[in-house]
């Protein structure tokens, strides 16, 4: 087996994503999406990238994995891609890599260095923040920060939201909430 590295992953601004609106269905949907991305999502990607990958932990929006050094960066990028796709770009993830020394007897210094690298990356905000400003575009009726992409169909709207339009992120959160409720009904046998 070749050189091994630790990969630390942490969701950026998790509260901002989950609590982007005050609608309970979107909060539940966002929490469920992040939970699935975190575990088993990260573990599945790790095993896909490196069959010998070991999950140390994955919970609460963060994770720590041991993977082959040559595949560590690919693993981090694949998890970032999964976050972008599943949340319509509303939730992002930062990762840091730290190669393990041979023997692994004492890795205290490597863990400290990796935590420092992760914190350093998280403290560097994106260079450009683009806010909706086009006069012919409508903002999401729910979060108000993203461009609306449609009404999502009657299934996603609550009473009183007949004219509401939603961004892709809010539509995904609402659909996730519906899917979870339906899976509970199926499990309990009430449908």
PDB file of C-alpha atoms in Angstrom:
ATOM      1  CA  UNK A   1       0.000   0.000   0.000  1.00  0.00           C
ATOM      2  CA  UNK A   2       1.302   3.463  -0.962  1.00  0.00           C
ATOM      3  CA  UNK A   3       1.415   6.697   0.982  1.00  0.00           C
ATOM      4  CA  UNK A   4      -1.747   7.614   2.882  1.00  0.00           C
ATOM      5  CA  UNK A   5      -3.249  11.025   3.627  1.00  0.00           C
ATOM      6  CA  UNK A   6      -5.918  12.410   5.881  1.00  0.00           C
ATOM      7  CA  UNK A   7      -8.696  14.393   4.220  1.00  0.00           C
ATOM      8  CA  UNK A   8     -10.694  16.717   6.479  1.00  0.00           C
ATOM      9  CA  UNK A   9     -13.991  18.013   5.060  1.00  0.00           C
ATOM     10  CA  UNK A  10     -16.249  20.695   6.497  1.00  0.00           C
ATOM     11  CA  UNK A  11     -19.484  22.242   5.229  1.00  0.00           C
ATOM     12  CA  UNK A  12     -19.261  26.019   4.830  1.00  0.00           C
ATOM     13  CA  UNK A  13     -21.885  28.266   6.404  1.00  0.00           C
ATOM     14  CA  UNK A  14     -24.133  25.333   7.273  1.00  0.00           C
ATOM     15  CA  UNK A  15     -26.620  27.490   9.210  1.00  0.00           C
ATOM     16  CA  UNK A  16     -26.897  29.918   6.298  1.00  0.00           C
ATOM     17  CA  UNK A  17     -27.932  27.042   4.020  1.00  0.00           C
ATOM     18  CA  UNK A  18     -30.291  25.288   6.441  1.00  0.00           C
ATOM     19  CA  UNK A  19     -31.936  28.451   7.767  1.00  0.00           C
ATOM     20  CA  UNK A  20     -32.006  30.430   4.493  1.00  0.00           C
ATOM     21  CA  UNK A  21     -35.775  30.690   5.024  1.00  0.00           C
ATOM     22  CA  UNK A  22     -38.087  30.398   7.991  1.00  0.00           C
ATOM     23  CA  UNK A  23     -40.196  27.712   6.315  1.00  0.00           C
ATOM     24  CA  UNK A  24     -40.061  24.470   8.252  1.00  0.00           C
ATOM     25  CA  UNK A  25     -40.366  22.304   5.130  1.00  0.00           C
ATOM     26  CA  UNK A  26     -37.241  23.893   3.665  1.00  0.00           C
ATOM     27  CA  UNK A  27     -35.328  23.645   6.931  1.00  0.00           C
ATOM     28  CA  UNK A  28     -36.212  19.937   7.198  1.00  0.00           C
ATOM     29  CA  UNK A  29     -35.369  19.381   3.525  1.00  0.00           C
ATOM     30  CA  UNK A  30     -32.007  21.147   3.805  1.00  0.00           C
ATOM     31  CA  UNK A  31     -31.110  19.188   6.937  1.00  0.00           C
ATOM     32  CA  UNK A  32     -32.005  15.919   5.239  1.00  0.00           C
ATOM     33  CA  UNK A  33     -29.982  16.754   2.124  1.00  0.00           C
ATOM     34  CA  UNK A  34     -26.906  17.618   4.208  1.00  0.00           C
ATOM     35  CA  UNK A  35     -27.343  14.519   6.348  1.00  0.00           C
ATOM     36  CA  UNK A  36     -27.392  12.265   3.269  1.00  0.00           C
ATOM     37  CA  UNK A  37     -24.412  14.070   1.751  1.00  0.00           C
ATOM     38  CA  UNK A  38     -22.483  13.752   4.995  1.00  0.00           C
ATOM     39  CA  UNK A  39     -23.145  10.108   5.771  1.00  0.00           C
ATOM     40  CA  UNK A  40     -23.339   7.839   3.765  1.00  0.00           C
ATOM     41  CA  UNK A  41     -22.548  10.246   0.878  1.00  0.00           C
ATOM     42  CA  UNK A  42     -18.936  11.030   1.796  1.00  0.00           C
ATOM     43  CA  UNK A  43     -18.184   7.391   2.626  1.00  0.00           C
ATOM     44  CA  UNK A  44     -19.611   6.154  -0.688  1.00  0.00           C
ATOM     45  CA  UNK A  45     -17.509   8.666  -2.637  1.00  0.00           C
ATOM     46  CA  UNK A  46     -14.400   7.715  -0.637  1.00  0.00           C
ATOM     47  CA  UNK A  47     -14.885   4.005  -1.385  1.00  0.00           C
ATOM     48  CA  UNK A  48     -15.532   4.798  -5.044  1.00  0.00           C
ATOM     49  CA  UNK A  49     -12.328   6.834  -5.344  1.00  0.00           C
ATOM     50  CA  UNK A  50     -10.213   4.514  -3.153  1.00  0.00           C
ATOM     51  CA  UNK A  51     -11.550   1.064  -2.194  1.00  0.00           C
ATOM     52  CA  UNK A  52      -9.091   1.053   0.740  1.00  0.00           C
ATOM     53  CA  UNK A  53     -10.346   4.394   2.106  1.00  0.00           C
ATOM     54  CA  UNK A  54     -11.202   4.462   5.786  1.00  0.00           C
ATOM     55  CA  UNK A  55     -13.802   6.728   7.320  1.00  0.00           C
ATOM     56  CA  UNK A  56     -12.682   8.046  10.680  1.00  0.00           C
ATOM     57  CA  UNK A  57     -15.901  10.020  11.143  1.00  0.00           C
ATOM     58  CA  UNK A  58     -18.604  11.720   9.106  1.00  0.00           C
ATOM     59  CA  UNK A  59     -21.218  13.637  11.047  1.00  0.00           C
ATOM     60  CA  UNK A  60     -22.584  17.119  11.618  1.00  0.00           C
ATOM     61  CA  UNK A  61     -21.448  18.505   8.267  1.00  0.00           C
ATOM     62  CA  UNK A  62     -17.831  17.404   8.572  1.00  0.00           C
ATOM     63  CA  UNK A  63     -15.769  14.313   8.011  1.00  0.00           C
ATOM     64  CA  UNK A  64     -12.294  12.864   8.306  1.00  0.00           C
ATOM     65  CA  UNK A  65     -11.034  10.119   6.000  1.00  0.00           C
ATOM     66  CA  UNK A  66      -7.804   8.267   5.376  1.00  0.00           C
ATOM     67  CA  UNK A  67      -7.223   7.719   1.657  1.00  0.00           C
ATOM     68  CA  UNK A  68      -4.390   6.984  -0.753  1.00  0.00           C
ATOM     69  CA  UNK A  69      -2.320  10.162  -1.165  1.00  0.00           C
ATOM     70  CA  UNK A  70      -2.583  10.040  -4.963  1.00  0.00           C
ATOM     71  CA  UNK A  71      -6.400   9.981  -4.712  1.00  0.00           C
ATOM     72  CA  UNK A  72      -6.923  12.410  -1.815  1.00  0.00           C
ATOM     73  CA  UNK A  73      -7.443  15.554  -3.899  1.00  0.00           C
ATOM     74  CA  UNK A  74      -9.789  13.721  -6.278  1.00  0.00           C
ATOM     75  CA  UNK A  75     -11.848  12.578  -3.281  1.00  0.00           C
ATOM     76  CA  UNK A  76     -12.144  16.138  -1.932  1.00  0.00           C
ATOM     77  CA  UNK A  77     -13.177  17.502  -5.326  1.00  0.00           C
ATOM     78  CA  UNK A  78     -15.760  14.752  -5.851  1.00  0.00           C
ATOM     79  CA  UNK A  79     -17.379  15.547  -2.478  1.00  0.00           C
ATOM     80  CA  UNK A  80     -17.428  19.260  -3.373  1.00  0.00           C
ATOM     81  CA  UNK A  81     -19.082  18.387  -6.689  1.00  0.00           C
ATOM     82  CA  UNK A  82     -21.719  16.260  -4.930  1.00  0.00           C
ATOM     83  CA  UNK A  83     -22.530  19.185  -2.613  1.00  0.00           C
ATOM     84  CA  UNK A  84     -22.876  21.592  -5.563  1.00  0.00           C
ATOM     85  CA  UNK A  85     -25.132  19.221  -7.493  1.00  0.00           C
ATOM     86  CA  UNK A  86     -27.353  18.126  -4.612  1.00  0.00           C
ATOM     87  CA  UNK A  87     -27.876  21.636  -3.183  1.00  0.00           C
ATOM     88  CA  UNK A  88     -27.975  23.579  -6.477  1.00  0.00           C
ATOM     89  CA  UNK A  89     -24.783  25.343  -5.415  1.00  0.00           C
ATOM     90  CA  UNK A  90     -26.236  26.718  -2.171  1.00  0.00           C
ATOM     91  CA  UNK A  91     -24.113  24.614   0.177  1.00  0.00           C
ATOM     92  CA  UNK A  92     -20.372  24.380  -0.278  1.00  0.00           C
ATOM     93  CA  UNK A  93     -17.650  22.326   1.324  1.00  0.00           C
ATOM     94  CA  UNK A  94     -14.001  22.974   2.122  1.00  0.00           C
ATOM     95  CA  UNK A  95     -11.401  20.251   2.449  1.00  0.00           C
ATOM     96  CA  UNK A  96      -7.771  20.008   3.505  1.00  0.00           C
ATOM     97  CA  UNK A  97      -5.201  17.266   2.902  1.00  0.00           C
ATOM     98  CA  UNK A  98      -2.381  16.107   5.131  1.00  0.00           C
ATOM     99  CA  UNK A  99      -0.005  13.312   4.209  1.00  0.00           C
ATOM    100  CA  UNK A 100       0.572  10.802   6.998  1.00  0.00           C
ATOM    101  CA  UNK A 101       4.100   9.935   8.106  1.00  0.00           C
ATOM    102  CA  UNK A 102       5.345   6.395   7.670  1.00  0.00           C
ATOM    103  CA  UNK A 103       4.628   4.306  10.739  1.00  0.00           C
ATOM    104  CA  UNK A 104       1.702   6.436  12.012  1.00  0.00           C
ATOM    105  CA  UNK A 105       2.928   6.117  15.597  1.00  0.00           C
ATOM    106  CA  UNK A 106       2.305   9.778  16.486  1.00  0.00           C
ATOM    107  CA  UNK A 107       0.193  11.921  14.171  1.00  0.00           C
ATOM    108  CA  UNK A 108      -0.606  14.737  16.576  1.00  0.00           C
ATOM    109  CA  UNK A 109       1.415  17.284  14.570  1.00  0.00           C
ATOM    110  CA  UNK A 110      -0.194  16.208  11.276  1.00  0.00           C
ATOM    111  CA  UNK A 111      -3.689  16.600  12.752  1.00  0.00           C
ATOM    112  CA  UNK A 112      -2.817  20.063  14.058  1.00  0.00           C
ATOM    113  CA  UNK A 113      -1.425  21.074  10.647  1.00  0.00           C
ATOM    114  CA  UNK A 114      -4.508  19.750   8.852  1.00  0.00           C
ATOM    115  CA  UNK A 115      -6.858  21.662  11.193  1.00  0.00           C
ATOM    116  CA  UNK A 116      -4.828  24.801  10.535  1.00  0.00           C
ATOM    117  CA  UNK A 117      -5.008  24.291   6.747  1.00  0.00           C
ATOM    118  CA  UNK A 118      -8.759  23.713   6.885  1.00  0.00           C
ATOM    119  CA  UNK A 119      -9.324  26.836   8.993  1.00  0.00           C
ATOM    120  CA  UNK A 120      -7.081  28.874   6.678  1.00  0.00           C
ATOM    121  CA  UNK A 121      -9.055  27.771   3.599  1.00  0.00           C
ATOM    122  CA  UNK A 122     -12.405  28.477   5.290  1.00  0.00           C
ATOM    123  CA  UNK A 123     -11.286  31.966   6.299  1.00  0.00           C
ATOM    124  CA  UNK A 124     -10.646  32.950   2.663  1.00  0.00           C
ATOM    125  CA  UNK A 125     -14.037  33.972   1.245  1.00  0.00           C
ATOM    126  CA  UNK A 126     -14.914  33.808  -2.417  1.00  0.00           C
ATOM    127  CA  UNK A 127     -13.529  36.679  -4.469  1.00  0.00           C
ATOM    128  CA  UNK A 128     -16.850  37.637  -6.046  1.00  0.00           C
ATOM    129  CA  UNK A 129     -20.355  37.561  -4.657  1.00  0.00           C
ATOM    130  CA  UNK A 130     -23.067  38.096  -7.238  1.00  0.00           C
ATOM    131  CA  UNK A 131     -26.484  39.179  -6.030  1.00  0.00           C
ATOM    132  CA  UNK A 132     -29.620  39.079  -8.175  1.00  0.00           C
ATOM    133  CA  UNK A 133     -29.968  42.505  -9.746  1.00  0.00           C
ATOM    134  CA  UNK A 134     -31.412  42.150 -13.222  1.00  0.00           C
ATOM    135  CA  UNK A 135     -34.718  44.052 -13.584  1.00  0.00           C
ATOM    136  CA  UNK A 136     -36.360  41.277 -15.639  1.00  0.00           C
ATOM    137  CA  UNK A 137     -35.427  38.468 -13.277  1.00  0.00           C
ATOM    138  CA  UNK A 138     -37.457  37.538 -10.232  1.00  0.00           C
ATOM    139  CA  UNK A 139     -35.959  36.536  -6.923  1.00  0.00           C
ATOM    140  CA  UNK A 140     -36.999  33.346  -5.169  1.00  0.00           C
ATOM    141  CA  UNK A 141     -40.253  33.826  -3.264  1.00  0.00           C
ATOM    142  CA  UNK A 142     -38.850  31.841  -0.366  1.00  0.00           C
ATOM    143  CA  UNK A 143     -35.197  32.756   0.252  1.00  0.00           C
ATOM    144  CA  UNK A 144     -35.140  35.982  -1.772  1.00  0.00           C
ATOM    145  CA  UNK A 145     -31.437  35.694  -2.558  1.00  0.00           C
ATOM    146  CA  UNK A 146     -31.307  33.490  -5.665  1.00  0.00           C
ATOM    147  CA  UNK A 147     -32.967  33.882  -9.048  1.00  0.00           C
ATOM    148  CA  UNK A 148     -36.277  32.027  -9.314  1.00  0.00           C
ATOM    149  CA  UNK A 149     -36.258  29.180 -11.815  1.00  0.00           C
ATOM    150  CA  UNK A 150     -39.950  28.274 -11.773  1.00  0.00           C
ATOM    151  CA  UNK A 151     -42.825  27.394  -9.509  1.00  0.00           C
ATOM    152  CA  UNK A 152     -41.770  23.770  -9.017  1.00  0.00           C
ATOM    153  CA  UNK A 153     -45.291  22.563  -9.695  1.00  0.00           C
ATOM    154  CA  UNK A 154     -48.292  22.597  -7.417  1.00  0.00           C
ATOM    155  CA  UNK A 155     -46.805  19.831  -5.282  1.00  0.00           C
ATOM    156  CA  UNK A 156     -44.098  22.173  -3.947  1.00  0.00           C
ATOM    157  CA  UNK A 157     -46.368  25.123  -3.162  1.00  0.00           C
ATOM    158  CA  UNK A 158     -48.268  25.719   0.052  1.00  0.00           C
ATOM    159  CA  UNK A 159     -51.738  27.290   0.178  1.00  0.00           C
ATOM    160  CA  UNK A 160     -51.388  31.004  -0.444  1.00  0.00           C
ATOM    161  CA  UNK A 161     -48.329  30.530  -2.654  1.00  0.00           C
ATOM    162  CA  UNK A 162     -50.156  30.387  -5.981  1.00  0.00           C
ATOM    163  CA  UNK A 163     -47.919  33.033  -7.552  1.00  0.00           C
ATOM    164  CA  UNK A 164     -44.717  31.885  -5.822  1.00  0.00           C
ATOM    165  CA  UNK A 165     -41.613  31.012  -7.806  1.00  0.00           C
ATOM    166  CA  UNK A 166     -38.571  29.308  -6.325  1.00  0.00           C
ATOM    167  CA  UNK A 167     -34.848  28.996  -6.932  1.00  0.00           C
ATOM    168  CA  UNK A 168     -33.381  25.563  -7.646  1.00  0.00           C
ATOM    169  CA  UNK A 169     -32.066  25.261  -4.084  1.00  0.00           C
ATOM    170  CA  UNK A 170     -35.439  25.914  -2.436  1.00  0.00           C
ATOM    171  CA  UNK A 171     -37.120  23.552  -4.904  1.00  0.00           C
ATOM    172  CA  UNK A 172     -34.644  20.807  -3.952  1.00  0.00           C
ATOM    173  CA  UNK A 173     -35.222  21.431  -0.235  1.00  0.00           C
ATOM    174  CA  UNK A 174     -39.002  21.269  -0.648  1.00  0.00           C
ATOM    175  CA  UNK A 175     -38.798  18.122  -2.790  1.00  0.00           C
ATOM    176  CA  UNK A 176     -36.529  16.451  -0.222  1.00  0.00           C
ATOM    177  CA  UNK A 177     -39.042  17.210   2.525  1.00  0.00           C
ATOM    178  CA  UNK A 178     -41.827  15.653   0.442  1.00  0.00           C
ATOM    179  CA  UNK A 179     -39.690  12.583  -0.367  1.00  0.00           C
ATOM    180  CA  UNK A 180     -38.825  12.009   3.301  1.00  0.00           C
ATOM    181  CA  UNK A 181     -42.453  12.325   4.367  1.00  0.00           C
ATOM    182  CA  UNK A 182     -43.527   9.876   1.655  1.00  0.00           C
ATOM    183  CA  UNK A 183     -40.814   7.391   2.658  1.00  0.00           C
ATOM    184  CA  UNK A 184     -42.017   7.560   6.269  1.00  0.00           C
ATOM    185  CA  UNK A 185     -45.593   6.939   5.113  1.00  0.00           C
ATOM    186  CA  UNK A 186     -44.403   3.973   3.035  1.00  0.00           C
ATOM    187  CA  UNK A 187     -42.406   2.584   5.952  1.00  0.00           C
ATOM    188  CA  UNK A 188     -45.277   2.933   8.416  1.00  0.00           C
ATOM    189  CA  UNK A 189     -47.746   1.686   5.822  1.00  0.00           C
ATOM    190  CA  UNK A 190     -50.168   4.610   5.962  1.00  0.00           C
ATOM    191  CA  UNK A 191     -50.162   5.161   2.197  1.00  0.00           C
TER     192      UNK A 191
END
